[in-house]
Amino acid sequence: MTAAGAGAGAGAAGAAGAAGAGAGAGEPPVGPRLLDLSRCSVFVDFDGTISQDDIGITLLEGFAAGRWEEIDGCYERGEIGSREYVAALWPLLDGVPYDDLLAAARAVPLDPGFGPLVAFLRDGGAEVTVVSDGIGFYVATRVAPFDVAVMANAVHSVHSAHSARDGRREAHFPFAVAPPRCPCGLCGTCKAVPVVDASRRGRTTVHVGDGTSDRFGAAAADLVFAKGRLIDWCREAGTAYTPFTMLSEVQASLASRAALPAG
C-alpha cells in the first residue's frame, strides 16, 4: 500500500528506540558484516516484496476503481493508520464474490526467489516470518507451500453464521498491538513488536520490504533490505539499508555475510 505520512515516521522512530537497534545512517550496503544464520530472525513483507505486485492494490483497482483513492489519500497523508485504512477498504469490496477475489489474488505472481531464500535461511537455522499489513486475507494461502510463519490481517463475515464468502465482510486484526508495546498503536499488523521481541531474545534481526508499514520493522531491525518507497524513507530517516530488486539479491547478500554459498 502507499506510504503513510509524518505520524508513521514518528512511530517508526519509536520502534527503533524500543528495539535498541544500532543501525546508523549510511549508504548501502550496510548492517552486520558477519552473520550467524542460526541466530537470525528474518521478517519478509508480502505485498510488493514476495508478490511481484501489491495484491491489495490490484484488487482495489480491479473491483473498486474510483472509490478507494480518497481513503488511500488519507492514509498517505498520515491522517489514519493502516488498521483504520484496511477496515475502510473492505466495504468497497462488498458484493464481489469471494472466489473472484481469491482468483485475482492468485493471479499475481510471486518473486521466484522467495522459495530458494526460505530454503537457504532454513538450512542455516534462521527463523523466517512473513509479515503483512495490507488487506492480507490471501497471504497465508499464497505462502503455504513454503511452510513459514505468517502474521497478516484477515477478514470475517459480519454475520457469524456465514463464511467470509457471503454477505458483508469486515477486517480482522489478529496481530494488532496496543501502546505502549507498539510505538503507534495504529497498525493492523504491528511489524515493530516481533522484531523487538526477537532482539530481546538475542537474535540478529533482518527486515525485508518495499515501503509503507515496513518502515516500522526497518526502524527496529539490525539489517534492512529495502526497495521502492522504503528506500526513500530509510534515506529520510537516516536508517541504514541494503537495496534490492529481487529476493535472489537478498539471498546472495546474506550468503556473503554468512560466508555460505547462495545456492
Coordinates of N, CA and C in Angstrom, one line a residue, residues 88-199:
A88 N -11.6 0.4 6.4 CA -12.4 1.2 5.5 C -12.4 0.7 4.0
L89 N -11.5 -0.2 3.7 CA -11.4 -0.7 2.3 C -12.4 -1.8 2.1
W90 N -12.6 -2.7 3.1 CA -13.4 -3.9 2.9 C -14.8 -3.6 2.4
P91 N -15.5 -2.6 3.0 CA -16.9 -2.3 2.5 C -16.9 -2.0 1.0
L92 N -15.8 -1.5 0.4 CA -15.8 -1.3 -1.0 C -15.8 -2.6 -1.8
L93 N -15.5 -3.7 -1.2 CA -15.4 -5.0 -1.9 C -16.6 -5.8 -1.6
D94 N -17.6 -5.3 -0.8 CA -18.9 -6.0 -0.6 C -19.5 -6.3 -1.9
G95 N -20.1 -7.4 -2.1 CA -20.8 -7.8 -3.3 C -19.9 -8.5 -4.3
V96 N -18.6 -8.4 -4.1 CA -17.6 -9.1 -5.0 C -17.5 -10.5 -4.5
P97 N -17.8 -11.5 -5.3 CA -17.7 -12.9 -4.9 C -16.3 -13.2 -4.3
Y98 N -16.3 -13.9 -3.2 CA -15.0 -14.2 -2.6 C -14.1 -15.0 -3.5
D99 N -14.7 -15.9 -4.2 CA -13.9 -16.7 -5.2 C -13.2 -15.8 -6.2
D100 N -13.9 -14.7 -6.6 CA -13.3 -13.8 -7.6 C -12.1 -13.1 -7.0
L101 N -12.3 -12.7 -5.7 CA -11.1 -12.0 -5.0 C -10.0 -13.0 -4.9
L102 N -10.2 -14.2 -4.5 CA -9.1 -15.2 -4.4 C -8.5 -15.4 -5.8
A103 N -9.3 -15.5 -6.8 CA -8.7 -15.8 -8.1 C -7.8 -14.6 -8.6
A104 N -8.2 -13.4 -8.3 CA -7.4 -12.3 -8.7 C -6.1 -12.2 -7.9
A105 N -6.2 -12.6 -6.6 CA -5.1 -12.6 -5.7 C -4.1 -13.6 -6.2
R106 N -4.6 -14.8 -6.6 CA -3.7 -15.9 -7.0 C -3.0 -15.6 -8.4
A107 N -3.6 -14.7 -9.1 CA -3.1 -14.4 -10.5 C -1.8 -13.6 -10.4
V108 N -1.6 -12.9 -9.3 CA -0.3 -12.1 -9.2 C 0.8 -13.0 -8.9
P109 N 1.9 -13.0 -9.7 CA 3.0 -14.0 -9.5 C 3.8 -13.6 -8.3
L110 N 4.5 -14.6 -7.7 CA 5.4 -14.3 -6.6 C 6.8 -14.2 -7.1
D111 N 7.7 -13.5 -6.4 CA 9.1 -13.4 -6.7 C 9.6 -14.9 -6.7
P112 N 10.2 -15.3 -7.8 CA 10.7 -16.7 -7.9 C 11.8 -17.0 -6.9
G113 N 12.4 -15.9 -6.4 CA 13.5 -16.1 -5.4 C 13.0 -16.4 -4.0
F114 N 11.7 -16.3 -3.7 CA 11.3 -16.5 -2.3 C 11.5 -17.9 -1.8
G115 N 11.1 -18.9 -2.6 CA 11.3 -20.3 -2.2 C 12.8 -20.6 -1.9
P116 N 13.7 -20.3 -2.8 CA 15.1 -20.5 -2.6 C 15.6 -19.7 -1.3
L117 N 15.1 -18.5 -1.1 CA 15.5 -17.7 0.0 C 15.1 -18.4 1.3
V118 N 13.9 -18.9 1.4 CA 13.4 -19.6 2.5 C 14.2 -20.9 2.8
A119 N 14.5 -21.6 1.7 CA 15.3 -22.9 1.9 C 16.7 -22.6 2.4
F120 N 17.3 -21.5 1.9 CA 18.6 -21.1 2.3 C 18.6 -20.7 3.8
L121 N 17.7 -19.9 4.2 CA 17.6 -19.5 5.6 C 17.3 -20.6 6.5
R122 N 16.4 -21.5 6.1 CA 16.1 -22.7 6.9 C 17.3 -23.6 7.1
D123 N 18.0 -23.8 6.0 CA 19.2 -24.6 6.1 C 20.2 -24.1 7.0
G124 N 20.3 -22.7 7.1 CA 21.2 -22.1 8.0 C 20.7 -22.0 9.5
G125 N 19.4 -22.4 9.7 CA 18.9 -22.4 11.0 C 18.2 -21.1 11.4
A126 N 17.9 -20.2 10.4 CA 17.2 -18.9 10.7 C 15.7 -19.1 10.9
E127 N 15.1 -18.2 11.7 CA 13.7 -18.1 11.8 C 13.2 -17.2 10.6
V128 N 12.1 -17.6 10.0 CA 11.5 -16.8 8.9 C 10.1 -16.5 9.1
T129 N 9.7 -15.3 9.1 CA 8.3 -14.9 9.3 C 7.9 -13.9 8.2
V130 N 6.7 -14.2 7.6 CA 6.1 -13.3 6.6 C 5.2 -12.3 7.4
V131 N 5.4 -11.0 7.2 CA 4.6 -10.0 7.9 C 3.9 -9.2 6.8
S132 N 2.6 -9.0 7.0 CA 1.8 -8.2 6.0 C 0.8 -7.3 6.8
D133 N 0.8 -6.0 6.4 CA -0.2 -5.1 7.0 C -1.1 -4.5 6.0
G134 N -1.4 -5.3 4.9 CA -2.4 -4.9 3.9 C -3.7 -5.6 4.1
I135 N -4.5 -5.8 3.0 CA -5.8 -6.4 3.0 C -5.6 -7.9 3.5
G136 N -4.6 -8.6 3.0 CA -4.0 -9.7 3.8 C -4.6 -11.0 3.8
F137 N -5.9 -11.2 3.4 CA -6.6 -12.5 3.5 C -6.0 -13.6 2.7
Y138 N -5.2 -13.2 1.6 CA -4.6 -14.1 0.7 C -3.2 -14.6 1.0
V139 N -2.6 -13.9 2.0 CA -1.2 -14.2 2.3 C -0.9 -15.6 2.7
A140 N -1.6 -16.1 3.7 CA -1.4 -17.4 4.2 C -1.5 -18.5 3.1
T141 N -2.5 -18.3 2.3 CA -2.7 -19.3 1.2 C -1.5 -19.2 0.2
R142 N -1.1 -18.0 -0.1 CA 0.0 -17.9 -1.1 C 1.3 -18.4 -0.7
V143 N 1.6 -18.3 0.6 CA 2.9 -18.8 1.1 C 2.8 -20.2 1.8
A144 N 1.7 -20.8 1.8 CA 1.5 -22.1 2.5 C 2.5 -23.1 1.9
P145 N 2.8 -23.2 0.6 CA 3.8 -24.2 0.2 C 5.2 -24.1 0.8
F146 N 5.5 -22.9 1.4 CA 6.8 -22.7 1.9 C 6.9 -23.0 3.4
D147 N 5.8 -23.2 4.0 CA 5.7 -23.6 5.4 C 6.5 -22.6 6.3
V148 N 6.1 -21.3 6.2 CA 6.7 -20.3 7.0 C 5.6 -19.7 8.0
A149 N 6.1 -19.1 9.1 CA 5.1 -18.4 10.0 C 4.6 -17.2 9.2
V150 N 3.3 -16.8 9.5 CA 2.6 -15.7 8.9 C 2.0 -14.8 9.9
M151 N 2.2 -13.5 9.8 CA 1.5 -12.5 10.5 C 0.8 -11.6 9.5
A152 N -0.5 -11.6 9.4 CA -1.2 -10.9 8.4 C -2.6 -10.5 8.9
N153 N -3.2 -9.5 8.3 CA -4.6 -9.1 8.6 C -5.5 -10.2 7.9
A154 N -6.7 -10.2 8.4 CA -7.7 -11.2 7.9 C -9.0 -10.6 7.7
V155 N -10.0 -11.4 7.3 CA -11.3 -10.9 7.1 C -12.4 -11.9 7.6
H156 N -13.4 -11.4 8.2 CA -14.5 -12.2 8.8 C -15.8 -11.7 8.1
S157 N -16.8 -12.6 8.1 CA -18.1 -12.2 7.7 C -18.7 -11.4 8.9
V158 N -19.5 -10.4 8.6 CA -20.2 -9.7 9.6 C -21.2 -10.6 10.4
H159 N -21.7 -11.6 9.7 CA -22.7 -12.5 10.3 C -22.0 -13.8 10.6
S160 N -21.8 -14.2 11.8 CA -21.1 -15.4 12.2 C -21.6 -16.7 11.6
A161 N -22.9 -16.7 11.1 CA -23.5 -17.9 10.6 C -23.0 -18.1 9.1
H162 N -22.3 -17.2 8.6 CA -21.8 -17.3 7.2 C -20.3 -17.2 7.2
S163 N -19.7 -17.7 6.1 CA -18.3 -17.6 5.9 C -18.0 -16.2 5.3
A164 N -16.7 -15.9 5.2 CA -16.4 -14.6 4.5 C -16.7 -14.6 3.0
R165 N -17.2 -15.8 2.5 CA -17.6 -15.8 1.1 C -18.9 -15.1 0.9
D166 N -19.7 -15.0 1.9 CA -21.1 -14.5 1.7 C -21.3 -13.2 2.5
G167 N -22.2 -12.4 2.0 CA -22.6 -11.2 2.7 C -21.5 -10.1 2.9
R168 N -21.7 -9.3 3.9 CA -20.8 -8.2 4.2 C -19.6 -8.8 4.9
R169 N -18.4 -8.2 4.7 CA -17.2 -8.6 5.3 C -16.6 -7.5 6.1
E170 N -15.8 -7.8 7.1 CA -15.1 -6.8 7.9 C -13.7 -7.3 8.2
A171 N -12.8 -6.4 8.3 CA -11.4 -6.7 8.5 C -11.2 -7.2 10.0
H172 N -10.3 -8.1 10.1 CA -9.9 -8.7 11.4 C -8.4 -8.5 11.6
F173 N -8.0 -8.1 12.8 CA -6.6 -7.8 13.0 C -6.0 -8.6 14.2
P174 N -5.7 -9.9 13.9 CA -5.2 -10.8 15.0 C -3.8 -10.4 15.5
F175 N -3.1 -9.5 14.8 CA -1.7 -9.2 15.2 C -1.6 -7.7 15.5
A176 N -2.7 -7.0 15.8 CA -2.6 -5.6 16.2 C -2.0 -5.6 17.6
V177 N -1.3 -4.6 18.0 CA -0.7 -4.5 19.3 C -0.9 -3.0 19.8
A178 N -1.4 -2.9 21.0 CA -1.7 -1.6 21.6 C -0.5 -1.0 22.2
P179 N -0.4 0.3 22.3 CA 0.6 1.0 23.1 C 0.6 0.5 24.5
P180 N 1.7 0.5 25.3 CA 3.0 1.1 24.8 C 3.9 0.1 24.1
R181 N 3.5 -1.2 23.9 CA 4.3 -2.1 23.2 C 4.5 -1.7 21.7
C182 N 3.4 -1.3 21.1 CA 3.5 -0.8 19.7 C 3.7 0.7 19.8
P183 N 4.7 1.2 19.1 CA 5.1 2.6 19.1 C 4.0 3.6 18.6
C184 N 3.1 3.0 17.8 CA 2.0 3.9 17.3 C 0.6 3.5 17.6
G185 N 0.4 2.2 17.8 CA -0.9 1.6 18.1 C -1.9 1.8 17.0
L186 N -1.5 2.1 15.8 CA -2.4 2.3 14.7 C -2.4 1.3 13.6
C187 N -1.5 0.3 13.7 CA -1.3 -0.6 12.6 C -2.3 -1.8 12.7
G188 N -2.5 -2.4 11.6 CA -3.3 -3.7 11.6 C -2.5 -4.8 12.1
T189 N -1.3 -5.0 11.5 CA -0.3 -5.9 11.9 C 0.9 -5.1 12.3
C190 N 1.3 -5.2 13.6 CA 2.4 -4.5 14.0 C 3.7 -5.2 13.6
K191 N 4.5 -4.5 12.8 CA 5.8 -5.1 12.3 C 6.9 -4.8 13.2
A192 N 6.8 -3.8 14.1 CA 7.9 -3.5 15.0 C 8.0 -4.5 16.2
V193 N 6.9 -4.8 16.8 CA 7.0 -5.6 18.0 C 7.6 -7.0 17.8
P194 N 7.3 -7.8 16.7 CA 8.0 -9.0 16.6 C 9.5 -8.9 16.4
V195 N 10.0 -7.8 15.8 CA 11.4 -7.5 15.6 C 12.0 -7.2 17.0
V196 N 11.3 -6.4 17.7 CA 11.8 -6.0 19.1 C 11.9 -7.3 20.0
D197 N 10.8 -8.1 19.9 CA 10.8 -9.3 20.7 C 12.0 -10.3 20.3
A198 N 12.3 -10.4 19.0 CA 13.4 -11.2 18.6 C 14.7 -10.7 19.1
S199 N 14.8 -9.3 19.0 CA 16.1 -8.7 19.5 C 16.3 -9.0 21.0

